[in-house]
Amino acid sequence: MTHSDTDVIIAGGGLAGATLALALARVAPALRVTVVEAFPLSADALPESYQPSYDARSTALAWGSRLVFEELGLWSRLSEHATPIRHIHVSDRGRFGATRLAASEYGQEALGYVVDNRWMGLCLMRELLDTGTQWHAPAEVTGMEPCQHGVSVAVRTGDDTRTITGQCLIVADGGRSGLREKLGFQPRHHGYEQNALIANVSTSDSHQFTAFERFTDTGPMALLPHGSPSRAGRQSALVWTLSDKELGEVLEMSDGDKCQRLQERFGWRLGRFTRIGECNHYPLKLTTVDEPVRPGVALVGNAAHALHPVAGQGFNLALRGLMTLAEQFRLAAEQGLSPGDFHILRRYHELHSPDWKQTVQFSDSLIRIFGKSPAPVAVARDAGLVGLDLLPGAKRLFARKAMGTGGRRAVINGPAASGKI
Ligand SMILES: Cc1cc2nc3c(=O)[nH]c(=O)nc-3n(C[C@H](O)[C@H](O)[C@H](O)COP(=O)(O)OP(=O)(O)OC[C@H]3O[C@@H](n4cnc5c(N)ncnc54)[C@H](O)[C@@H]3O)c2cc1C
């Protein structure tokens, strides 16, 4: 059928690229998949060698993402170092509204889980080793041209550049995607004029498996239960939104002063803040691409949409999209069609698009309503939280977003349909 070197070339082996490679190995095993990743792979970087670190960066996986990882055969390993979120507490500093979600209300053991990014990466790599996926790392995709068989992709390794031909290129090179612009996609950016400061913190009280989302006059913050059981539930992962000015001040502070500022902003629900680890920070913006597919090319993960991290939706949304893409590639393979066929890629986008739009809108409106302080907005904030708690419909909608169960669930075995999780 084809004389290309491979079928699907994935540019970027981060969380999105590696998950797609695994999904294709499971769902459409006839496809040849090649991943090109800029960072070197370390031969001894396997789950067996994993040592949790205090400063590890983590991701909140929604309940729906757990179901996806179960289907991919990854959950039993991932769950070895996953901290369950059994409750979510949403509050507004200085206002009386608050809302609470409990997993037990939905008959589940958790609303979601917090998992270290490194652990997720190691588990994905461990599974991928047993598939036929080809890896080029460290290597970079530097360009792409359409060709007779689909796409001809330039791959640079050190000073050497070679060409790999495939039927399609999946761009998974992250939020600062250079390829997206190079290939002529037009991203739309909306700056929030805020930064996310990320750090792990220790508290005198146990989190009791509760995630806190707190909206303050200077921006939202999230504290997610994190860390090994040996830390007795006294460690949380912090996402703290700060203006440029306040970020500058906080970064200059001693750890003790940072804990004190945090205490003022967050309050005493977790007792006293006793330690703050390494602080990393990112400017916050919403980036989306209206048309993320072209003949032979699709953008996925942060290359397609980068969201405000406080709502914890970015990777969860990406994962649902990756499963829909894998589902469409399976159907294409069954019908003898190329995965780069524009109808296949466009169908993927049509199916994923409603979830994408709703999730972007949900994250963005949460920040626009709860992240600002002018009087009318403040009233809406009070009304919003009170409404969430009192109106079962509104609360259920919020819960579905938090649990990642509102979007389309890809059918990875049997005929494709647009079922809900
Ligand atoms: C502070 C923060 C907190 C977050 N928290 C959450 C959360 O709690 N829940 C959630 O669902 N989401 C969260 N997100 C979003 C989530 O982290 C992203 O959705 C996810 O990391 C996207 O992964 P990705 O693979 O698209 O991009 P990346 O992780 O950036 O991976 C891109 C990969 O591409 C490689 N690469 C780059 N250029 C090239 C090239 N030219 N050729 C080959 N390889 C290349 C890079 O080396 C990298 O490995 C958060 C994001 C931030 C910033």
PDB file of N, CA and C and ligand atoms in Angstrom, residues 11-17 36-39 58-60 139-141 172-175 179 198 224 282 300-303 309 312-316, ligand 1:
ATOM      1  N   ALA A  11       6.035  14.180  16.263  1.00  0.00           N
ATOM      2  CA  ALA A  11       7.106  15.121  16.620  1.00  0.00           C
ATOM      3  C   ALA A  11       6.898  15.526  18.067  1.00  0.00           C
ATOM      4  N   GLY A  12       7.710  14.996  18.980  1.00  0.00           N
ATOM      5  CA  GLY A  12       7.574  15.296  20.411  1.00  0.00           C
ATOM      6  C   GLY A  12       7.113  14.065  21.179  1.00  0.00           C
ATOM      7  N   GLY A  13       7.951  13.593  22.068  1.00  0.00           N
ATOM      8  CA  GLY A  13       7.611  12.405  22.879  1.00  0.00           C
ATOM      9  C   GLY A  13       7.355  12.790  24.324  1.00  0.00           C
ATOM     10  N   GLY A  14       6.712  13.963  24.551  1.00  0.00           N
ATOM     11  CA  GLY A  14       6.287  14.359  25.901  1.00  0.00           C
ATOM     12  C   GLY A  14       5.045  13.561  26.280  1.00  0.00           C
ATOM     13  N   LEU A  15       4.279  14.076  27.240  1.00  0.00           N
ATOM     14  CA  LEU A  15       3.113  13.309  27.711  1.00  0.00           C
ATOM     15  C   LEU A  15       2.139  13.019  26.577  1.00  0.00           C
ATOM     16  N   ALA A  16       1.879  14.017  25.728  1.00  0.00           N
ATOM     17  CA  ALA A  16       0.896  13.808  24.654  1.00  0.00           C
ATOM     18  C   ALA A  16       1.444  12.855  23.590  1.00  0.00           C
ATOM     19  N   GLY A  17       2.670  13.108  23.125  1.00  0.00           N
ATOM     20  CA  GLY A  17       3.239  12.282  22.050  1.00  0.00           C
ATOM     21  C   GLY A  17       3.396  10.831  22.485  1.00  0.00           C
ATOM     22  N   VAL A  36       9.801  11.207  17.340  1.00  0.00           N
ATOM     23  CA  VAL A  36      11.046  11.980  17.336  1.00  0.00           C
ATOM     24  C   VAL A  36      10.999  12.889  18.567  1.00  0.00           C
ATOM     25  N   GLU A  37      11.971  12.762  19.464  1.00  0.00           N
ATOM     26  CA  GLU A  37      11.941  13.525  20.720  1.00  0.00           C
ATOM     27  C   GLU A  37      13.266  14.267  20.906  1.00  0.00           C
ATOM     28  N   ALA A  38      13.144  15.556  21.264  1.00  0.00           N
ATOM     29  CA  ALA A  38      14.339  16.398  21.365  1.00  0.00           C
ATOM     30  C   ALA A  38      15.233  16.020  22.548  1.00  0.00           C
ATOM     31  N   PHE A  39      14.623  15.500  23.626  1.00  0.00           N
ATOM     32  CA  PHE A  39      15.436  15.152  24.801  1.00  0.00           C
ATOM     33  C   PHE A  39      15.971  13.734  24.687  1.00  0.00           C
ATOM     34  N   SER A  58       3.793  17.707  39.024  1.00  0.00           N
ATOM     35  CA  SER A  58       2.736  16.698  38.938  1.00  0.00           C
ATOM     36  C   SER A  58       1.553  17.196  38.111  1.00  0.00           C
ATOM     37  N   THR A  59       0.683  16.270  37.760  1.00  0.00           N
ATOM     38  CA  THR A  59      -0.523  16.586  36.974  1.00  0.00           C
ATOM     39  C   THR A  59      -1.725  15.984  37.679  1.00  0.00           C
ATOM     40  N   ALA A  60      -2.812  16.744  37.716  1.00  0.00           N
ATOM     41  CA  ALA A  60      -4.069  16.199  38.246  1.00  0.00           C
ATOM     42  C   ALA A  60      -4.770  15.468  37.114  1.00  0.00           C
ATOM     43  N   ALA A 139      16.611  13.981  18.991  1.00  0.00           N
ATOM     44  CA  ALA A 139      16.503  14.399  17.587  1.00  0.00           C
ATOM     45  C   ALA A 139      15.348  15.382  17.490  1.00  0.00           C
ATOM     46  N   GLU A 140      15.409  16.253  16.504  1.00  0.00           N
ATOM     47  CA  GLU A 140      14.351  17.269  16.378  1.00  0.00           C
ATOM     48  C   GLU A 140      13.735  17.249  14.994  1.00  0.00           C
ATOM     49  N   VAL A 141      12.440  17.381  14.930  1.00  0.00           N
ATOM     50  CA  VAL A 141      11.790  17.605  13.640  1.00  0.00           C
ATOM     51  C   VAL A 141      11.989  19.086  13.299  1.00  0.00           C
ATOM     52  N   ALA A 172       3.350  17.212  18.291  1.00  0.00           N
ATOM     53  CA  ALA A 172       3.100  17.117  19.747  1.00  0.00           C
ATOM     54  C   ALA A 172       4.297  17.740  20.463  1.00  0.00           C
ATOM     55  N   ASP A 173       4.728  18.902  19.950  1.00  0.00           N
ATOM     56  CA  ASP A 173       5.978  19.470  20.483  1.00  0.00           C
ATOM     57  C   ASP A 173       5.745  20.523  21.562  1.00  0.00           C
ATOM     58  N   GLY A 174       4.543  20.538  22.149  1.00  0.00           N
ATOM     59  CA  GLY A 174       4.323  21.337  23.361  1.00  0.00           C
ATOM     60  C   GLY A 174       3.808  22.741  23.118  1.00  0.00           C
ATOM     61  N   GLY A 175       3.623  23.465  24.250  1.00  0.00           N
ATOM     62  CA  GLY A 175       2.992  24.773  24.206  1.00  0.00           C
ATOM     63  C   GLY A 175       3.809  25.835  23.497  1.00  0.00           C
ATOM     64  N   LEU A 179       7.081  24.144  15.667  1.00  0.00           N
ATOM     65  CA  LEU A 179       6.650  23.547  14.396  1.00  0.00           C
ATOM     66  C   LEU A 179       5.307  24.110  13.943  1.00  0.00           C
ATOM     67  N   ILE A 198       4.688  27.375  40.656  1.00  0.00           N
ATOM     68  CA  ILE A 198       4.461  25.966  40.968  1.00  0.00           C
ATOM     69  C   ILE A 198       5.487  25.535  42.011  1.00  0.00           C
ATOM     70  N   LEU A 224      -3.142  20.683  45.601  1.00  0.00           N
ATOM     71  CA  LEU A 224      -3.579  19.326  45.287  1.00  0.00           C
ATOM     72  C   LEU A 224      -2.868  18.334  46.196  1.00  0.00           C
ATOM     73  N   TYR A 282       5.610  30.154  35.286  1.00  0.00           N
ATOM     74  CA  TYR A 282       5.284  30.213  33.855  1.00  0.00           C
ATOM     75  C   TYR A 282       4.338  31.375  33.607  1.00  0.00           C
ATOM     76  N   VAL A 300      -1.611  18.157  18.318  1.00  0.00           N
ATOM     77  CA  VAL A 300      -2.252  17.578  19.515  1.00  0.00           C
ATOM     78  C   VAL A 300      -1.581  18.138  20.773  1.00  0.00           C
ATOM     79  N   GLY A 301      -2.186  17.866  21.926  1.00  0.00           N
ATOM     80  CA  GLY A 301      -1.615  18.288  23.208  1.00  0.00           C
ATOM     81  C   GLY A 301      -1.481  19.800  23.272  1.00  0.00           C
ATOM     82  N   ASN A 302      -0.459  20.256  23.975  1.00  0.00           N
ATOM     83  CA  ASN A 302      -0.287  21.690  24.168  1.00  0.00           C
ATOM     84  C   ASN A 302      -0.003  22.438  22.866  1.00  0.00           C
ATOM     85  N   ALA A 303       0.449  21.755  21.843  1.00  0.00           N
ATOM     86  CA  ALA A 303       0.655  22.416  20.541  1.00  0.00           C
ATOM     87  C   ALA A 303      -0.697  22.884  19.989  1.00  0.00           C
ATOM     88  N   PRO A 309      -3.531  26.545  34.066  1.00  0.00           N
ATOM     89  CA  PRO A 309      -3.393  25.273  34.794  1.00  0.00           C
ATOM     90  C   PRO A 309      -4.244  25.144  36.048  1.00  0.00           C
ATOM     91  N   GLY A 312      -6.761  22.530  35.961  1.00  0.00           N
ATOM     92  CA  GLY A 312      -6.235  21.171  35.780  1.00  0.00           C
ATOM     93  C   GLY A 312      -6.879  20.412  34.629  1.00  0.00           C
ATOM     94  N   GLN A 313      -7.111  21.082  33.511  1.00  0.00           N
ATOM     95  CA  GLN A 313      -7.846  20.442  32.410  1.00  0.00           C
ATOM     96  C   GLN A 313      -6.962  20.078  31.207  1.00  0.00           C
ATOM     97  N   GLY A 314      -5.782  20.702  31.093  1.00  0.00           N
ATOM     98  CA  GLY A 314      -5.018  20.635  29.839  1.00  0.00           C
ATOM     99  C   GLY A 314      -4.719  19.225  29.362  1.00  0.00           C
ATOM    100  N   PHE A 315      -4.050  18.435  30.203  1.00  0.00           N
ATOM    101  CA  PHE A 315      -3.682  17.105  29.746  1.00  0.00           C
ATOM    102  C   PHE A 315      -4.907  16.200  29.653  1.00  0.00           C
ATOM    103  N   ASN A 316      -5.862  16.402  30.564  1.00  0.00           N
ATOM    104  CA  ASN A 316      -7.074  15.566  30.523  1.00  0.00           C
ATOM    105  C   ASN A 316      -7.829  15.752  29.209  1.00  0.00           C
TER     106      ASN A 316
HETATM  107  C1  LIG B   1       2.091  24.658  35.557  1.00  0.00           C
HETATM  108  C2  LIG B   1       1.248  23.671  34.828  1.00  0.00           C
HETATM  109  C3  LIG B   1       0.423  22.801  35.542  1.00  0.00           C
HETATM  110  C4  LIG B   1      -0.408  21.911  34.853  1.00  0.00           C
HETATM  111  N1  LIG B   1      -1.244  21.089  35.547  1.00  0.00           N
HETATM  112  C5  LIG B   1      -2.094  20.281  34.886  1.00  0.00           C
HETATM  113  C6  LIG B   1      -2.997  19.421  35.586  1.00  0.00           C
HETATM  114  O1  LIG B   1      -3.017  19.386  36.809  1.00  0.00           O
HETATM  115  N2  LIG B   1      -3.841  18.623  34.845  1.00  0.00           N
HETATM  116  C7  LIG B   1      -3.836  18.640  33.484  1.00  0.00           C
HETATM  117  O2  LIG B   1      -4.631  17.915  32.865  1.00  0.00           O
HETATM  118  N3  LIG B   1      -2.968  19.417  32.798  1.00  0.00           N
HETATM  119  C8  LIG B   1      -2.109  20.214  33.465  1.00  0.00           C
HETATM  120  N4  LIG B   1      -1.234  21.002  32.773  1.00  0.00           N
HETATM  121  C9  LIG B   1      -1.154  20.842  31.321  1.00  0.00           C
HETATM  122  C10 LIG B   1      -0.222  19.702  30.950  1.00  0.00           C
HETATM  123  O3  LIG B   1       0.992  19.835  31.620  1.00  0.00           O
HETATM  124  C11 LIG B   1       0.005  19.686  29.465  1.00  0.00           C
HETATM  125  O4  LIG B   1      -1.245  19.516  28.846  1.00  0.00           O
HETATM  126  C12 LIG B   1       0.901  18.566  29.020  1.00  0.00           C
HETATM  127  O5  LIG B   1       2.142  18.637  29.629  1.00  0.00           O
HETATM  128  C13 LIG B   1       1.089  18.701  27.513  1.00  0.00           C
HETATM  129  O6  LIG B   1       2.002  17.792  27.080  1.00  0.00           O
HETATM  130  P1  LIG B   1       2.603  17.896  25.624  1.00  0.00           P
HETATM  131  O7  LIG B   1       3.187  16.548  25.366  1.00  0.00           O
HETATM  132  O8  LIG B   1       1.637  18.460  24.666  1.00  0.00           O
HETATM  133  O9  LIG B   1       3.751  18.993  25.741  1.00  0.00           O
HETATM  134  P2  LIG B   1       5.157  18.886  26.457  1.00  0.00           P
HETATM  135  O10 LIG B   1       5.020  18.175  27.751  1.00  0.00           O
HETATM  136  O11 LIG B   1       5.715  20.272  26.437  1.00  0.00           O
HETATM  137  O12 LIG B   1       6.036  17.960  25.509  1.00  0.00           O
HETATM  138  C14 LIG B   1       6.528  18.388  24.262  1.00  0.00           C
HETATM  139  C15 LIG B   1       7.708  17.506  23.897  1.00  0.00           C
HETATM  140  O13 LIG B   1       8.134  17.811  22.582  1.00  0.00           O
HETATM  141  C16 LIG B   1       9.557  17.836  22.528  1.00  0.00           C
HETATM  142  N5  LIG B   1       9.897  18.693  21.385  1.00  0.00           N
HETATM  143  C17 LIG B   1       9.784  20.050  21.304  1.00  0.00           C
HETATM  144  N6  LIG B   1      10.112  20.454  20.059  1.00  0.00           N
HETATM  145  C18 LIG B   1      10.428  19.342  19.345  1.00  0.00           C
HETATM  146  C19 LIG B   1      10.829  19.113  17.994  1.00  0.00           C
HETATM  147  N7  LIG B   1      10.944  20.110  17.098  1.00  0.00           N
HETATM  148  N8  LIG B   1      11.080  17.839  17.614  1.00  0.00           N
HETATM  149  C20 LIG B   1      10.949  16.802  18.490  1.00  0.00           C
HETATM  150  N9  LIG B   1      10.579  16.974  19.793  1.00  0.00           N
HETATM  151  C21 LIG B   1      10.308  18.216  20.186  1.00  0.00           C
HETATM  152  C22 LIG B   1       9.976  18.355  23.894  1.00  0.00           C
HETATM  153  O14 LIG B   1      11.289  17.955  24.213  1.00  0.00           O
HETATM  154  C23 LIG B   1       8.921  17.724  24.808  1.00  0.00           C
HETATM  155  O15 LIG B   1       9.333  16.472  25.302  1.00  0.00           O
HETATM  156  C24 LIG B   1      -0.400  21.897  33.437  1.00  0.00           C
HETATM  157  C25 LIG B   1       0.440  22.763  32.741  1.00  0.00           C
HETATM  158  C26 LIG B   1       1.246  23.663  33.425  1.00  0.00           C
HETATM  159  C27 LIG B   1       2.141  24.600  32.638  1.00  0.00           C
END
